[in-house]
């Protein structure tokens, strides 16, 4: 693997990418800017918070709702969130309690997501007449989304400077026409973001396979792909094994590579329950994240008044990508004790009955070097032993994890190392124990269950064939990273996105933009404008859809009103209905499920035995089809109407491991030997408190004490001194991978409690630095959490360019 060159050498390369130039791209329309020309506000830094949530979060949610949407549209929807007859929160995938639900079953995160959807502002045809694509692109993504909800289908014709209105039928015909011109169905690609409901996802993948390709990349490819790989390999099933109730019984909970205070606030209530029942909580993170350190539950009086529960008992401040070394250390300690004491620490009975391949793991642990473990993890031998003591004294162990571990070159192996620990202790398939893979988007897990996957299993395709009588393509398709490369190589002509923002979510923004511009047609189904609508193929369609909070009512021939329901699956395998309650943002919007059925009607028609228009008119028919194809969904229409939904079967939870060996499989995972040389840094990317992925709600990161700016580099104070950098000094950040230099400018450095030689920057602003080719060998997930970079003061640049 290649490493960086010192940044001075960067000048020797002609293709240095500089965000000073704002990456103008041109494909015959007019130049579009990949990086907005707008600048950040006045950066302000306050001390990092030691506790999160509480009244300030509730106030903050309501402030946001009022500001964004006006009180009525803002607060009423919030009271419907996650209620049994309301809609599934469009925020994250954390589950809802089974029994009693508080009237406020939402969090700041969900409140913002809902307010964002309930926005009163509208992007109408006048807006598109006023702003050319080129003009829009000078503004930030924040500005684009602030313009409000999309209201009618729009088209950007070849060579045109402005989007113009198009009817729905003409839009479908345009898609069918472009797809009809392809030499092979594999020249088209169909991306899914994890918000799509089960019904939409099922229609999408059925349409795509009936059309003839498995090119179904999704946001999961950049998110938890590594988790799915690891769990499938070791447990035979790619989903987490714990349920919410397990948190009440757990004795020890690890939270690894996760910032729940911002990204999964309701998880903090579960952790608080564990804590109150006597559990210890161990946090593994290079950053001391506020919500995890202390938590004020906004749903309780004490929390409202600002009384915090201390959540984290042990904070292990690992170096970026130090997790394998750390977990190896914990297991090595356990094995040393087990060897010395003649057993008793490894759960031999469980291991014997339910697992294979223990010996190679034990060998590798015995052989591992303590020195290397401490050096690579950044955690002392003493702290590792203390942690191992907590582990040996407890049997009910839950390990929660998110992107801090999955988005690494060794992301799959990171997860495998946790699973090894759970297996050694028999902490799987019993109450209060197991693997808690904390998913991101609210239905990202459901979309996979519905078959949105570029590598479908044979059995799944066989069932599709049996249900619909067409022969689905058998060769695998492109995942997100391979799709971006294929686009850049000119192999993809049509790119359709079901939601999301492929351009800004992927690594190497310039490369991604160049790829998109090579296509003939890009189509995006979405609720608000984003940059992916500006950096497009020769032609582009924006198809605006209803949000999940909005009602989808049909009026039958006899005048009766019929409410369509949809459904989603949360992070813990519970499938629930979701019913929109609020008036649509525009009369011309359609539900994305209906849009997809109508596209399918235009491109596939009656070539397969599906009446797409009947599906469009009644989602019960789609669910009947799902029931035929997907195990666990039998009798879907009845079960989805039960309050609280239904659980999907999960073998490993019952200690049934459907691997080829029929047992759980231990793995050996080497400590990554990535060298960060002198003067170089390991840079990770994180979300601020005011964003949902590529959607920026505001310029602040309250818990981290960073205000008014996102073009920020968080750096250890000692490193700043060494580089002679002052707080807020402007810097350039440069990465070099396989000879390609990538650089971003106009960033400011801030002192932050992060380990030496580690940096944190915000996603997506840092994405231009991340190489497309650097991915996990098993999951192909981009290495968003570690890019080797150099940092230099803006005024030190050798070419005088600032
Ligand atoms: N409000 C809000 N909620 C969201 C989202 C959002 O953008 N905003 N996004 C949703 C989505 S799609 C997802 S996938 C999830 C993401 O949820 P998270 O995974 O919590 O999101 P990130 O901000 O990427 O945070 C990564 C965490 O890992 C830590 N980390 C970085 N590198 C390492 C490392 O090498 N080792 C360890 N142990 N830790 C590391 C970071 O310090 C940070 O705390 O949240 C979902 N929920
Ligand atoms: N550097 C770096 N890059 C990352 C990550 C990281 O941690 N670091 N995280 C990665 C992860 S985990 C993920 S999941 C991806 C996210 O990648 P995506 O899922 O592609 O991106 P989002 O920002 O979630 O998509 C936002 C857009 O979705 C549309 N939208 C919102 N609601 C709806 C709806 O109900 N229906 C439809 N059809 N559209 C809607 C809106 O138009 C909005 O602009 O980014 C990845 N990229
Ligand atoms: Mo995600």
Short mmCIF file of C-alpha atoms in Angstrom, two decimals, residues 198 202 449-450 463 567 575 620 622-642 645-650:
data_model
loop_
_atom_site.label_atom_id
_atom_site.label_comp_id
_atom_site.label_asym_id
_atom_site.label_seq_id
_atom_site.Cartn_x
_atom_site.Cartn_y
_atom_site.Cartn_z
CA UNK A 198 -39.71 -1.62 2.01
CA UNK A 202 -38.92 -4.06 -3.44
CA UNK A 449 -33.89 -7.39 3.15
CA UNK A 450 -36.02 -6.37 0.15
CA UNK A 463 -37.57 -17.13 -5.58
CA UNK A 567 -43.33 -0.12 6.16
CA UNK A 575 -40.82 -4.43 10.71
CA UNK A 620 -51.07 -4.29 -0.39
CA UNK A 622 -46.71 -5.19 -3.43
CA UNK A 623 -46.68 -6.66 0.07
CA UNK A 624 -48.39 -9.79 -1.26
CA UNK A 625 -45.53 -10.14 -3.72
CA UNK A 626 -42.95 -9.55 -0.99
CA UNK A 627 -44.63 -12.27 1.09
CA UNK A 628 -44.06 -14.72 -1.78
CA UNK A 629 -40.38 -13.90 -2.23
CA UNK A 630 -38.87 -13.01 1.13
CA UNK A 631 -38.74 -15.42 4.08
CA UNK A 632 -40.18 -13.99 7.28
CA UNK A 633 -42.75 -11.87 5.42
CA UNK A 634 -45.48 -14.49 5.07
CA UNK A 635 -48.85 -12.91 5.78
CA UNK A 636 -47.21 -9.49 5.53
CA UNK A 637 -50.39 -7.48 5.06
CA UNK A 638 -51.91 -8.75 8.26
CA UNK A 639 -48.74 -8.62 10.34
CA UNK A 640 -47.83 -5.11 9.25
CA UNK A 641 -51.16 -3.89 10.59
CA UNK A 642 -50.46 -5.26 14.07
CA UNK A 645 -45.16 -4.68 13.88
CA UNK A 646 -43.31 -8.02 13.89
CA UNK A 647 -39.83 -9.44 14.41
CA UNK A 648 -37.96 -11.10 11.60
CA UNK A 649 -36.37 -14.47 12.36
CA UNK A 650 -32.72 -14.24 13.48
#
